[in-house]
Amino acid sequence: GQSLEQPSEVTAVEGAIVQINCTYQTSGFYGLSWYQQHDGGAPTFLSYNALDGLEETGRFSSFLSRSDSYGYLLLQELQMKDSASYFCAVSAYNQGGKLIFGQGTELSVKP
Amino acid sequence: EAGVVQSPRYKIIEKKQPVAFWCNPISGHNTLYWYLQNLGQGPELLIRYENEEAVDDSQLPKDRFSAERLKGVDSTLKIQPAELGDSAVYLCASSLTGVNTGELFFGEGSRLTVL
Protein backbone atom coordinates (compact mmCIF):
# COMPACT_ATOMS: atom_id res chain seq x y z
CA GLY A 1 0.00 0.00 0.00
CA GLN A 2 0.87 3.63 -0.10
CA SER A 3 0.46 6.41 2.44
CA LEU A 4 1.79 9.93 2.80
CA GLU A 5 1.85 12.33 5.72
CA GLN A 6 2.26 16.08 5.60
CA PRO A 7 1.22 18.85 7.99
CA SER A 8 -2.32 20.11 7.45
CA GLU A 9 -1.42 23.79 7.68
CA VAL A 10 1.53 26.14 7.95
CA THR A 11 1.63 29.90 8.48
CA ALA A 12 4.53 32.20 7.66
CA VAL A 13 5.20 35.88 6.94
CA GLU A 14 6.17 37.53 3.69
CA GLY A 15 9.86 37.26 2.92
CA ALA A 16 10.37 34.30 5.23
CA ILE A 17 11.40 30.72 4.44
CA VAL A 18 9.07 27.80 5.05
CA GLN A 19 9.61 24.05 4.83
CA ILE A 20 6.80 21.56 4.21
CA ASN A 21 7.68 18.00 5.14
CA CYS A 22 6.36 14.79 3.65
CA THR A 23 6.90 11.23 4.82
CA TYR A 24 5.73 8.30 2.77
CA GLN A 25 5.31 4.56 2.79
CA THR A 26 5.22 3.21 -0.73
CA SER A 27 5.84 -0.19 -2.27
CA GLY A 28 8.14 0.13 -5.25
CA PHE A 29 8.83 3.83 -4.65
CA TYR A 30 10.04 5.64 -7.77
CA GLY A 31 9.85 9.39 -7.11
CA LEU A 32 8.33 12.25 -5.10
CA SER A 33 6.54 15.19 -6.70
CA TRP A 34 5.21 18.47 -5.34
CA TYR A 35 2.16 20.33 -6.57
CA GLN A 36 0.65 23.72 -5.78
CA GLN A 37 -3.07 24.37 -5.88
CA HIS A 38 -4.78 27.72 -5.38
CA ASP A 39 -8.43 27.77 -4.30
CA GLY A 40 -10.62 26.72 -7.20
CA GLY A 41 -7.64 26.12 -9.45
CA ALA A 42 -5.83 23.19 -11.01
CA PRO A 43 -2.97 21.44 -9.22
CA THR A 44 0.22 22.61 -10.90
CA PHE A 45 3.53 20.80 -10.91
CA LEU A 46 6.39 22.33 -8.92
CA SER A 47 9.19 19.79 -8.71
CA TYR A 48 10.18 16.14 -8.79
CA ASN A 49 12.87 14.09 -7.03
CA ALA A 50 13.78 10.56 -8.01
CA LEU A 51 17.28 10.64 -6.51
CA ASP A 52 18.48 11.70 -3.08
CA GLY A 53 19.38 15.34 -2.70
CA LEU A 54 18.16 18.83 -3.38
CA GLU A 55 16.54 20.13 -6.55
CA GLU A 56 16.32 23.90 -6.92
CA THR A 57 13.91 25.79 -9.14
CA GLY A 58 13.96 29.50 -8.46
CA ARG A 59 12.50 30.26 -5.05
CA PHE A 60 11.38 26.66 -4.61
CA SER A 61 13.59 23.71 -3.70
CA SER A 62 12.71 20.09 -3.02
CA PHE A 63 14.67 17.47 -1.13
CA LEU A 64 14.46 13.69 -1.02
CA SER A 65 15.98 11.06 1.25
CA ARG A 66 15.02 7.64 -0.04
CA SER A 67 16.54 5.84 2.94
CA ASP A 68 14.37 7.89 5.32
CA SER A 69 11.26 7.84 3.09
CA TYR A 70 11.17 11.58 3.58
CA GLY A 71 11.12 14.71 1.51
CA TYR A 72 10.42 18.38 1.86
CA LEU A 73 9.52 21.43 -0.16
CA LEU A 74 11.37 24.64 0.72
CA LEU A 75 9.87 27.97 -0.25
CA GLN A 76 12.11 31.01 0.05
CA GLU A 77 11.36 34.75 -0.06
CA LEU A 78 7.69 34.04 0.53
CA GLN A 79 5.17 36.15 -1.32
CA MET A 80 1.46 36.61 -0.67
CA LYS A 81 0.72 34.75 -3.90
CA ASP A 82 2.36 31.64 -2.42
CA SER A 83 -0.69 31.20 -0.19
CA ALA A 84 -2.11 27.93 -1.50
CA SER A 85 -2.30 24.21 -0.79
CA TYR A 86 0.80 22.13 -1.41
CA PHE A 87 0.65 18.41 -2.08
CA CYS A 88 3.36 15.80 -2.09
CA ALA A 89 2.72 12.83 -4.34
CA VAL A 90 4.52 9.54 -4.92
CA SER A 91 4.95 7.45 -8.02
CA ALA A 92 5.87 3.77 -8.04
CA TYR A 93 7.37 1.27 -10.42
CA ASN A 94 4.96 -0.46 -12.79
CA GLN A 95 2.26 2.13 -12.14
CA GLY A 96 2.71 4.17 -15.30
CA GLY A 97 2.66 7.85 -14.43
CA LYS A 98 0.08 7.36 -11.68
CA LEU A 99 0.53 9.59 -8.64
CA ILE A 100 -0.76 9.02 -5.12
CA PHE A 101 -1.28 12.34 -3.36
CA GLY A 102 -0.99 13.38 0.27
CA GLN A 103 -3.77 15.27 2.00
CA GLY A 104 -2.15 18.62 1.38
CA THR A 105 -0.66 21.43 3.44
CA GLU A 106 -2.44 24.76 3.44
CA LEU A 107 0.13 27.57 3.49
CA SER A 108 -0.98 30.99 4.66
CA VAL A 109 1.43 33.86 4.02
CA LYS A 110 0.81 36.89 6.22
CA PRO A 111 2.01 40.43 5.54
CA GLU B 1 -0.32 25.19 -26.55
CA ALA B 2 -3.71 24.53 -24.97
CA GLY B 3 -3.80 22.83 -21.61
CA VAL B 4 -6.19 20.15 -20.39
CA VAL B 5 -9.74 21.33 -20.99
CA GLN B 6 -12.65 20.19 -18.88
CA SER B 7 -16.35 20.93 -18.97
CA PRO B 8 -18.60 21.84 -17.36
CA ARG B 9 -16.74 23.84 -14.72
CA TYR B 10 -19.72 23.70 -12.37
CA LYS B 11 -22.72 21.39 -12.19
CA ILE B 12 -25.56 21.31 -9.69
CA ILE B 13 -27.97 18.38 -9.80
CA GLU B 14 -30.42 16.63 -7.54
CA LYS B 15 -29.59 13.21 -6.14
CA LYS B 16 -30.43 10.25 -8.35
CA GLN B 17 -29.90 12.34 -11.49
CA PRO B 18 -27.18 11.44 -14.02
CA VAL B 19 -24.20 13.70 -14.78
CA ALA B 20 -21.34 13.58 -17.25
CA PHE B 21 -17.98 15.32 -17.37
CA TRP B 22 -15.83 15.80 -20.44
CA CYS B 23 -12.06 16.11 -20.76
CA ASN B 24 -9.78 16.99 -23.66
CA PRO B 25 -6.13 16.25 -22.81
CA ILE B 26 -3.03 17.98 -24.09
CA SER B 27 -2.33 17.03 -27.69
CA GLY B 28 0.03 14.05 -27.87
CA HIS B 29 -0.58 12.92 -24.30
CA ASN B 30 -1.70 9.32 -24.55
CA THR B 31 -2.16 8.79 -20.81
CA LEU B 32 -5.28 10.29 -19.25
CA TYR B 33 -6.35 10.26 -15.60
CA TRP B 34 -9.55 11.05 -13.77
CA TYR B 35 -9.09 12.09 -10.15
CA LEU B 36 -11.66 12.97 -7.51
CA GLN B 37 -10.88 15.70 -4.98
CA ASN B 38 -12.99 16.23 -1.89
CA LEU B 39 -12.81 19.55 -0.06
CA GLY B 40 -9.59 19.86 1.91
CA GLN B 41 -8.22 16.57 0.60
CA GLY B 42 -5.70 15.47 -1.99
CA PRO B 43 -6.75 14.15 -5.40
CA GLU B 44 -7.62 10.43 -5.49
CA LEU B 45 -7.25 8.42 -8.67
CA LEU B 46 -10.45 7.02 -10.18
CA ILE B 47 -9.18 5.67 -13.48
CA ARG B 48 -6.11 5.80 -15.74
CA TYR B 49 -6.15 5.32 -19.51
CA GLU B 50 -3.32 4.54 -21.84
CA ASN B 51 -4.72 5.42 -25.23
CA GLU B 52 -8.24 3.95 -25.23
CA GLU B 53 -7.47 1.20 -22.70
CA ALA B 54 -8.38 1.59 -19.02
CA VAL B 55 -5.25 0.19 -17.38
CA ASP B 56 -6.09 1.09 -13.77
CA ASP B 57 -9.73 1.39 -12.69
CA SER B 58 -9.53 -0.33 -9.33
CA GLN B 59 -10.73 2.80 -7.48
CA LEU B 60 -13.70 3.50 -9.75
CA PRO B 61 -17.05 2.68 -8.07
CA LYS B 62 -18.37 0.70 -10.97
CA ASP B 63 -21.92 0.41 -9.70
CA ARG B 64 -22.57 4.05 -10.52
CA PHE B 65 -19.48 5.42 -12.26
CA SER B 66 -18.40 4.75 -15.82
CA ALA B 67 -15.79 6.24 -18.10
CA GLU B 68 -14.83 5.98 -21.71
CA ARG B 69 -12.11 7.17 -24.05
CA LEU B 70 -13.30 5.82 -27.37
CA LYS B 71 -10.70 7.22 -29.77
CA GLY B 72 -7.86 7.55 -27.29
CA VAL B 73 -8.19 11.33 -27.05
CA ASP B 74 -11.22 12.88 -25.32
CA SER B 75 -12.74 11.16 -22.32
CA THR B 76 -16.08 11.22 -20.54
CA LEU B 77 -16.77 10.34 -16.90
CA LYS B 78 -20.38 9.56 -16.00
CA ILE B 79 -22.19 9.12 -12.72
CA GLN B 80 -25.62 7.52 -12.69
CA PRO B 81 -27.36 7.90 -10.34
CA ALA B 82 -25.58 10.60 -8.37
CA GLU B 83 -25.57 10.50 -4.58
CA LEU B 84 -25.06 13.29 -2.05
CA GLY B 85 -21.56 11.99 -1.29
CA ASP B 86 -20.50 12.45 -4.90
CA SER B 87 -20.26 16.22 -4.38
CA ALA B 88 -16.60 16.95 -5.15
CA VAL B 89 -14.27 18.27 -7.82
CA TYR B 90 -13.54 15.88 -10.67
CA LEU B 91 -10.09 16.51 -12.10
CA CYS B 92 -8.76 15.30 -15.41
CA ALA B 93 -5.02 15.09 -16.05
CA SER B 94 -2.81 13.93 -18.86
CA SER B 95 0.82 12.97 -19.41
CA LEU B 96 3.12 11.42 -21.96
CA THR B 97 2.99 7.63 -21.91
CA GLY B 98 6.09 5.85 -20.68
CA VAL B 99 7.64 8.98 -19.22
CA ASN B 100 7.72 8.97 -15.43
CA THR B 101 8.76 12.47 -14.48
CA GLY B 102 6.22 12.95 -11.74
CA GLU B 103 4.52 15.63 -13.80
CA LEU B 104 0.86 15.44 -14.63
CA PHE B 105 -0.97 18.27 -16.35
CA PHE B 106 -4.31 18.96 -14.70
CA GLY B 107 -7.41 20.69 -15.93
CA GLU B 108 -9.26 23.12 -13.68
CA GLY B 109 -11.79 20.48 -12.76
CA SER B 110 -15.54 20.07 -12.78
CA ARG B 111 -17.15 20.97 -9.46
CA LEU B 112 -20.21 18.83 -8.77
CA THR B 113 -22.82 19.68 -6.18
CA VAL B 114 -25.50 17.06 -5.50
CA LEU B 115 -28.57 18.35 -3.65
PDB file of C-alpha atoms in Angstrom:
ATOM      1  CA  GLY A   1       0.000   0.000   0.000  1.00  0.00           C
ATOM      2  CA  GLN A   2       0.872   3.633  -0.095  1.00  0.00           C
ATOM      3  CA  SER A   3       0.457   6.415   2.442  1.00  0.00           C
ATOM      4  CA  LEU A   4       1.789   9.932   2.795  1.00  0.00           C
ATOM      5  CA  GLU A   5       1.853  12.329   5.719  1.00  0.00           C
ATOM      6  CA  GLN A   6       2.264  16.075   5.596  1.00  0.00           C
ATOM      7  CA  PRO A   7       1.218  18.849   7.995  1.00  0.00           C
ATOM      8  CA  SER A   8      -2.321  20.111   7.453  1.00  0.00           C
ATOM      9  CA  GLU A   9      -1.423  23.787   7.675  1.00  0.00           C
ATOM     10  CA  VAL A  10       1.531  26.138   7.954  1.00  0.00           C
ATOM     11  CA  THR A  11       1.629  29.904   8.482  1.00  0.00           C
ATOM     12  CA  ALA A  12       4.534  32.199   7.657  1.00  0.00           C
ATOM     13  CA  VAL A  13       5.199  35.878   6.937  1.00  0.00           C
ATOM     14  CA  GLU A  14       6.174  37.534   3.694  1.00  0.00           C
ATOM     15  CA  GLY A  15       9.855  37.263   2.924  1.00  0.00           C
ATOM     16  CA  ALA A  16      10.375  34.304   5.233  1.00  0.00           C
ATOM     17  CA  ILE A  17      11.397  30.723   4.436  1.00  0.00           C
ATOM     18  CA  VAL A  18       9.066  27.800   5.047  1.00  0.00           C
ATOM     19  CA  GLN A  19       9.614  24.045   4.833  1.00  0.00           C
ATOM     20  CA  ILE A  20       6.801  21.561   4.211  1.00  0.00           C
ATOM     21  CA  ASN A  21       7.677  17.998   5.140  1.00  0.00           C
ATOM     22  CA  CYS A  22       6.356  14.791   3.653  1.00  0.00           C
ATOM     23  CA  THR A  23       6.902  11.228   4.819  1.00  0.00           C
ATOM     24  CA  TYR A  24       5.730   8.300   2.768  1.00  0.00           C
ATOM     25  CA  GLN A  25       5.306   4.555   2.794  1.00  0.00           C
ATOM     26  CA  THR A  26       5.222   3.214  -0.733  1.00  0.00           C
ATOM     27  CA  SER A  27       5.837  -0.188  -2.269  1.00  0.00           C
ATOM     28  CA  GLY A  28       8.145   0.127  -5.246  1.00  0.00           C
ATOM     29  CA  PHE A  29       8.834   3.832  -4.649  1.00  0.00           C
ATOM     30  CA  TYR A  30      10.037   5.642  -7.771  1.00  0.00           C
ATOM     31  CA  GLY A  31       9.847   9.387  -7.113  1.00  0.00           C
ATOM     32  CA  LEU A  32       8.330  12.245  -5.102  1.00  0.00           C
ATOM     33  CA  SER A  33       6.539  15.186  -6.699  1.00  0.00           C
ATOM     34  CA  TRP A  34       5.212  18.465  -5.336  1.00  0.00           C
ATOM     35  CA  TYR A  35       2.158  20.330  -6.570  1.00  0.00           C
ATOM     36  CA  GLN A  36       0.654  23.718  -5.784  1.00  0.00           C
ATOM     37  CA  GLN A  37      -3.071  24.372  -5.879  1.00  0.00           C
ATOM     38  CA  HIS A  38      -4.783  27.715  -5.381  1.00  0.00           C
ATOM     39  CA  ASP A  39      -8.429  27.770  -4.296  1.00  0.00           C
ATOM     40  CA  GLY A  40     -10.622  26.716  -7.200  1.00  0.00           C
ATOM     41  CA  GLY A  41      -7.643  26.115  -9.454  1.00  0.00           C
ATOM     42  CA  ALA A  42      -5.833  23.192 -11.008  1.00  0.00           C
ATOM     43  CA  PRO A  43      -2.972  21.435  -9.222  1.00  0.00           C
ATOM     44  CA  THR A  44       0.225  22.615 -10.904  1.00  0.00           C
ATOM     45  CA  PHE A  45       3.534  20.796 -10.908  1.00  0.00           C
ATOM     46  CA  LEU A  46       6.395  22.332  -8.922  1.00  0.00           C
ATOM     47  CA  SER A  47       9.187  19.787  -8.709  1.00  0.00           C
ATOM     48  CA  TYR A  48      10.183  16.141  -8.793  1.00  0.00           C
ATOM     49  CA  ASN A  49      12.865  14.094  -7.034  1.00  0.00           C
ATOM     50  CA  ALA A  50      13.783  10.558  -8.007  1.00  0.00           C
ATOM     51  CA  LEU A  51      17.278  10.644  -6.509  1.00  0.00           C
ATOM     52  CA  ASP A  52      18.477  11.704  -3.076  1.00  0.00           C
ATOM     53  CA  GLY A  53      19.377  15.337  -2.703  1.00  0.00           C
ATOM     54  CA  LEU A  54      18.158  18.826  -3.381  1.00  0.00           C
ATOM     55  CA  GLU A  55      16.541  20.128  -6.552  1.00  0.00           C
ATOM     56  CA  GLU A  56      16.318  23.902  -6.917  1.00  0.00           C
ATOM     57  CA  THR A  57      13.913  25.790  -9.144  1.00  0.00           C
ATOM     58  CA  GLY A  58      13.959  29.498  -8.464  1.00  0.00           C
ATOM     59  CA  ARG A  59      12.502  30.262  -5.050  1.00  0.00           C
ATOM     60  CA  PHE A  60      11.383  26.663  -4.606  1.00  0.00           C
ATOM     61  CA  SER A  61      13.588  23.706  -3.702  1.00  0.00           C
ATOM     62  CA  SER A  62      12.705  20.095  -3.019  1.00  0.00           C
ATOM     63  CA  PHE A  63      14.670  17.471  -1.133  1.00  0.00           C
ATOM     64  CA  LEU A  64      14.456  13.691  -1.020  1.00  0.00           C
ATOM     65  CA  SER A  65      15.983  11.063   1.246  1.00  0.00           C
ATOM     66  CA  ARG A  66      15.021   7.638  -0.042  1.00  0.00           C
ATOM     67  CA  SER A  67      16.542   5.843   2.943  1.00  0.00           C
ATOM     68  CA  ASP A  68      14.366   7.887   5.323  1.00  0.00           C
ATOM     69  CA  SER A  69      11.260   7.840   3.091  1.00  0.00           C
ATOM     70  CA  TYR A  70      11.174  11.585   3.577  1.00  0.00           C
ATOM     71  CA  GLY A  71      11.121  14.707   1.509  1.00  0.00           C
ATOM     72  CA  TYR A  72      10.422  18.385   1.861  1.00  0.00           C
ATOM     73  CA  LEU A  73       9.519  21.435  -0.160  1.00  0.00           C
ATOM     74  CA  LEU A  74      11.368  24.636   0.721  1.00  0.00           C
ATOM     75  CA  LEU A  75       9.872  27.972  -0.252  1.00  0.00           C
ATOM     76  CA  GLN A  76      12.105  31.013   0.051  1.00  0.00           C
ATOM     77  CA  GLU A  77      11.356  34.747  -0.062  1.00  0.00           C
ATOM     78  CA  LEU A  78       7.693  34.036   0.531  1.00  0.00           C
ATOM     79  CA  GLN A  79       5.173  36.152  -1.318  1.00  0.00           C
ATOM     80  CA  MET A  80       1.463  36.611  -0.668  1.00  0.00           C
ATOM     81  CA  LYS A  81       0.722  34.752  -3.901  1.00  0.00           C
ATOM     82  CA  ASP A  82       2.362  31.637  -2.422  1.00  0.00           C
ATOM     83  CA  SER A  83      -0.694  31.196  -0.185  1.00  0.00           C
ATOM     84  CA  ALA A  84      -2.109  27.929  -1.498  1.00  0.00           C
ATOM     85  CA  SER A  85      -2.298  24.206  -0.787  1.00  0.00           C
ATOM     86  CA  TYR A  86       0.804  22.129  -1.407  1.00  0.00           C
ATOM     87  CA  PHE A  87       0.650  18.414  -2.084  1.00  0.00           C
ATOM     88  CA  CYS A  88       3.360  15.803  -2.090  1.00  0.00           C
ATOM     89  CA  ALA A  89       2.721  12.826  -4.343  1.00  0.00           C
ATOM     90  CA  VAL A  90       4.520   9.541  -4.918  1.00  0.00           C
ATOM     91  CA  SER A  91       4.954   7.447  -8.017  1.00  0.00           C
ATOM     92  CA  ALA A  92       5.867   3.775  -8.040  1.00  0.00           C
ATOM     93  CA  TYR A  93       7.375   1.265 -10.420  1.00  0.00           C
ATOM     94  CA  ASN A  94       4.957  -0.460 -12.794  1.00  0.00           C
ATOM     95  CA  GLN A  95       2.263   2.125 -12.135  1.00  0.00           C
ATOM     96  CA  GLY A  96       2.715   4.165 -15.296  1.00  0.00           C
ATOM     97  CA  GLY A  97       2.658   7.847 -14.429  1.00  0.00           C
ATOM     98  CA  LYS A  98       0.085   7.359 -11.676  1.00  0.00           C
ATOM     99  CA  LEU A  99       0.527   9.592  -8.635  1.00  0.00           C
ATOM    100  CA  ILE A 100      -0.757   9.020  -5.118  1.00  0.00           C
ATOM    101  CA  PHE A 101      -1.283  12.341  -3.357  1.00  0.00           C
ATOM    102  CA  GLY A 102      -0.987  13.381   0.266  1.00  0.00           C
ATOM    103  CA  GLN A 103      -3.772  15.269   2.002  1.00  0.00           C
ATOM    104  CA  GLY A 104      -2.147  18.615   1.383  1.00  0.00           C
ATOM    105  CA  THR A 105      -0.660  21.431   3.442  1.00  0.00           C
ATOM    106  CA  GLU A 106      -2.440  24.759   3.438  1.00  0.00           C
ATOM    107  CA  LEU A 107       0.127  27.570   3.489  1.00  0.00           C
ATOM    108  CA  SER A 108      -0.976  30.990   4.658  1.00  0.00           C
ATOM    109  CA  VAL A 109       1.427  33.858   4.020  1.00  0.00           C
ATOM    110  CA  LYS A 110       0.805  36.891   6.224  1.00  0.00           C
ATOM    111  CA  PRO A 111       2.012  40.430   5.537  1.00  0.00           C
TER     112      PRO A 111
ATOM    113  CA  GLU B   1      -0.323  25.193 -26.552  1.00  0.00           C
ATOM    114  CA  ALA B   2      -3.705  24.527 -24.974  1.00  0.00           C
ATOM    115  CA  GLY B   3      -3.798  22.831 -21.605  1.00  0.00           C
ATOM    116  CA  VAL B   4      -6.188  20.155 -20.388  1.00  0.00           C
ATOM    117  CA  VAL B   5      -9.738  21.328 -20.989  1.00  0.00           C
ATOM    118  CA  GLN B   6     -12.647  20.188 -18.881  1.00  0.00           C
ATOM    119  CA  SER B   7     -16.350  20.925 -18.974  1.00  0.00           C
ATOM    120  CA  PRO B   8     -18.599  21.841 -17.362  1.00  0.00           C
ATOM    121  CA  ARG B   9     -16.743  23.837 -14.721  1.00  0.00           C
ATOM    122  CA  TYR B  10     -19.721  23.698 -12.372  1.00  0.00           C
ATOM    123  CA  LYS B  11     -22.718  21.394 -12.191  1.00  0.00           C
ATOM    124  CA  ILE B  12     -25.562  21.313  -9.691  1.00  0.00           C
ATOM    125  CA  ILE B  13     -27.967  18.384  -9.798  1.00  0.00           C
ATOM    126  CA  GLU B  14     -30.417  16.627  -7.543  1.00  0.00           C
ATOM    127  CA  LYS B  15     -29.592  13.212  -6.143  1.00  0.00           C
ATOM    128  CA  LYS B  16     -30.428  10.252  -8.352  1.00  0.00           C
ATOM    129  CA  GLN B  17     -29.901  12.343 -11.490  1.00  0.00           C
ATOM    130  CA  PRO B  18     -27.176  11.443 -14.020  1.00  0.00           C
ATOM    131  CA  VAL B  19     -24.204  13.699 -14.775  1.00  0.00           C
ATOM    132  CA  ALA B  20     -21.337  13.581 -17.251  1.00  0.00           C
ATOM    133  CA  PHE B  21     -17.980  15.322 -17.373  1.00  0.00           C
ATOM    134  CA  TRP B  22     -15.826  15.795 -20.435  1.00  0.00           C
ATOM    135  CA  CYS B  23     -12.059  16.108 -20.760  1.00  0.00           C
ATOM    136  CA  ASN B  24      -9.783  16.991 -23.661  1.00  0.00           C
ATOM    137  CA  PRO B  25      -6.134  16.253 -22.812  1.00  0.00           C
ATOM    138  CA  ILE B  26      -3.033  17.978 -24.093  1.00  0.00           C
ATOM    139  CA  SER B  27      -2.327  17.028 -27.687  1.00  0.00           C
ATOM    140  CA  GLY B  28       0.029  14.053 -27.870  1.00  0.00           C
ATOM    141  CA  HIS B  29      -0.583  12.923 -24.296  1.00  0.00           C
ATOM    142  CA  ASN B  30      -1.696   9.319 -24.554  1.00  0.00           C
ATOM    143  CA  THR B  31      -2.157   8.790 -20.810  1.00  0.00           C
ATOM    144  CA  LEU B  32      -5.276  10.293 -19.248  1.00  0.00           C
ATOM    145  CA  TYR B  33      -6.348  10.257 -15.595  1.00  0.00           C
ATOM    146  CA  TRP B  34      -9.550  11.050 -13.771  1.00  0.00           C
ATOM    147  CA  TYR B  35      -9.091  12.095 -10.149  1.00  0.00           C
ATOM    148  CA  LEU B  36     -11.663  12.965  -7.506  1.00  0.00           C
ATOM    149  CA  GLN B  37     -10.884  15.697  -4.978  1.00  0.00           C
ATOM    150  CA  ASN B  38     -12.986  16.232  -1.886  1.00  0.00           C
ATOM    151  CA  LEU B  39     -12.812  19.546  -0.058  1.00  0.00           C
ATOM    152  CA  GLY B  40      -9.591  19.863   1.911  1.00  0.00           C
ATOM    153  CA  GLN B  41      -8.223  16.567   0.598  1.00  0.00           C
ATOM    154  CA  GLY B  42      -5.702  15.474  -1.985  1.00  0.00           C
ATOM    155  CA  PRO B  43      -6.747  14.151  -5.398  1.00  0.00           C
ATOM    156  CA  GLU B  44      -7.617  10.433  -5.494  1.00  0.00           C
ATOM    157  CA  LEU B  45      -7.254   8.422  -8.669  1.00  0.00           C
ATOM    158  CA  LEU B  46     -10.449   7.022 -10.175  1.00  0.00           C
ATOM    159  CA  ILE B  47      -9.179   5.670 -13.476  1.00  0.00           C
ATOM    160  CA  ARG B  48      -6.113   5.805 -15.741  1.00  0.00           C
ATOM    161  CA  TYR B  49      -6.154   5.320 -19.509  1.00  0.00           C
ATOM    162  CA  GLU B  50      -3.318   4.543 -21.838  1.00  0.00           C
ATOM    163  CA  ASN B  51      -4.716   5.418 -25.235  1.00  0.00           C
ATOM    164  CA  GLU B  52      -8.241   3.949 -25.226  1.00  0.00           C
ATOM    165  CA  GLU B  53      -7.473   1.199 -22.696  1.00  0.00           C
ATOM    166  CA  ALA B  54      -8.380   1.588 -19.025  1.00  0.00           C
ATOM    167  CA  VAL B  55      -5.247   0.189 -17.382  1.00  0.00           C
ATOM    168  CA  ASP B  56      -6.089   1.091 -13.770  1.00  0.00           C
ATOM    169  CA  ASP B  57      -9.733   1.391 -12.692  1.00  0.00           C
ATOM    170  CA  SER B  58      -9.534  -0.333  -9.333  1.00  0.00           C
ATOM    171  CA  GLN B  59     -10.735   2.804  -7.480  1.00  0.00           C
ATOM    172  CA  LEU B  60     -13.698   3.497  -9.752  1.00  0.00           C
ATOM    173  CA  PRO B  61     -17.052   2.679  -8.068  1.00  0.00           C
ATOM    174  CA  LYS B  62     -18.370   0.702 -10.974  1.00  0.00           C
ATOM    175  CA  ASP B  63     -21.918   0.405  -9.696  1.00  0.00           C
ATOM    176  CA  ARG B  64     -22.572   4.045 -10.524  1.00  0.00           C
ATOM    177  CA  PHE B  65     -19.483   5.425 -12.265  1.00  0.00           C
ATOM    178  CA  SER B  66     -18.399   4.750 -15.820  1.00  0.00           C
ATOM    179  CA  ALA B  67     -15.790   6.239 -18.096  1.00  0.00           C
ATOM    180  CA  GLU B  68     -14.832   5.976 -21.714  1.00  0.00           C
ATOM    181  CA  ARG B  69     -12.114   7.168 -24.053  1.00  0.00           C
ATOM    182  CA  LEU B  70     -13.301   5.821 -27.370  1.00  0.00           C
ATOM    183  CA  LYS B  71     -10.696   7.224 -29.773  1.00  0.00           C
ATOM    184  CA  GLY B  72      -7.859   7.553 -27.294  1.00  0.00           C
ATOM    185  CA  VAL B  73      -8.194  11.332 -27.053  1.00  0.00           C
ATOM    186  CA  ASP B  74     -11.224  12.881 -25.321  1.00  0.00           C
ATOM    187  CA  SER B  75     -12.739  11.161 -22.318  1.00  0.00           C
ATOM    188  CA  THR B  76     -16.083  11.220 -20.539  1.00  0.00           C
ATOM    189  CA  LEU B  77     -16.773  10.338 -16.904  1.00  0.00           C
ATOM    190  CA  LYS B  78     -20.379   9.563 -15.999  1.00  0.00           C
ATOM    191  CA  ILE B  79     -22.195   9.124 -12.716  1.00  0.00           C
ATOM    192  CA  GLN B  80     -25.624   7.519 -12.690  1.00  0.00           C
ATOM    193  CA  PRO B  81     -27.364   7.897 -10.338  1.00  0.00           C
ATOM    194  CA  ALA B  82     -25.579  10.601  -8.374  1.00  0.00           C
ATOM    195  CA  GLU B  83     -25.575  10.503  -4.580  1.00  0.00           C
ATOM    196  CA  LEU B  84     -25.060  13.289  -2.052  1.00  0.00           C
ATOM    197  CA  GLY B  85     -21.558  11.990  -1.290  1.00  0.00           C
ATOM    198  CA  ASP B  86     -20.496  12.453  -4.896  1.00  0.00           C
ATOM    199  CA  SER B  87     -20.256  16.216  -4.379  1.00  0.00           C
ATOM    200  CA  ALA B  88     -16.599  16.947  -5.149  1.00  0.00           C
ATOM    201  CA  VAL B  89     -14.268  18.273  -7.820  1.00  0.00           C
ATOM    202  CA  TYR B  90     -13.537  15.878 -10.672  1.00  0.00           C
ATOM    203  CA  LEU B  91     -10.091  16.513 -12.097  1.00  0.00           C
ATOM    204  CA  CYS B  92      -8.756  15.300 -15.410  1.00  0.00           C
ATOM    205  CA  ALA B  93      -5.024  15.093 -16.047  1.00  0.00           C
ATOM    206  CA  SER B  94      -2.806  13.927 -18.861  1.00  0.00           C
ATOM    207  CA  SER B  95       0.821  12.972 -19.405  1.00  0.00           C
ATOM    208  CA  LEU B  96       3.119  11.417 -21.956  1.00  0.00           C
ATOM    209  CA  THR B  97       2.991   7.628 -21.912  1.00  0.00           C
ATOM    210  CA  GLY B  98       6.087   5.851 -20.678  1.00  0.00           C
ATOM    211  CA  VAL B  99       7.637   8.976 -19.223  1.00  0.00           C
ATOM    212  CA  ASN B 100       7.719   8.968 -15.430  1.00  0.00           C
ATOM    213  CA  THR B 101       8.763  12.474 -14.485  1.00  0.00           C
ATOM    214  CA  GLY B 102       6.220  12.950 -11.739  1.00  0.00           C
ATOM    215  CA  GLU B 103       4.522  15.630 -13.803  1.00  0.00           C
ATOM    216  CA  LEU B 104       0.856  15.444 -14.632  1.00  0.00           C
ATOM    217  CA  PHE B 105      -0.971  18.272 -16.353  1.00  0.00           C
ATOM    218  CA  PHE B 106      -4.306  18.959 -14.703  1.00  0.00           C
ATOM    219  CA  GLY B 107      -7.410  20.689 -15.931  1.00  0.00           C
ATOM    220  CA  GLU B 108      -9.256  23.118 -13.680  1.00  0.00           C
ATOM    221  CA  GLY B 109     -11.790  20.481 -12.761  1.00  0.00           C
ATOM    222  CA  SER B 110     -15.542  20.066 -12.779  1.00  0.00           C
ATOM    223  CA  ARG B 111     -17.147  20.970  -9.465  1.00  0.00           C
ATOM    224  CA  LEU B 112     -20.210  18.831  -8.772  1.00  0.00           C
ATOM    225  CA  THR B 113     -22.823  19.680  -6.178  1.00  0.00           C
ATOM    226  CA  VAL B 114     -25.501  17.063  -5.501  1.00  0.00           C
ATOM    227  CA  LEU B 115     -28.566  18.348  -3.654  1.00  0.00           C
TER     228      LEU B 115
END
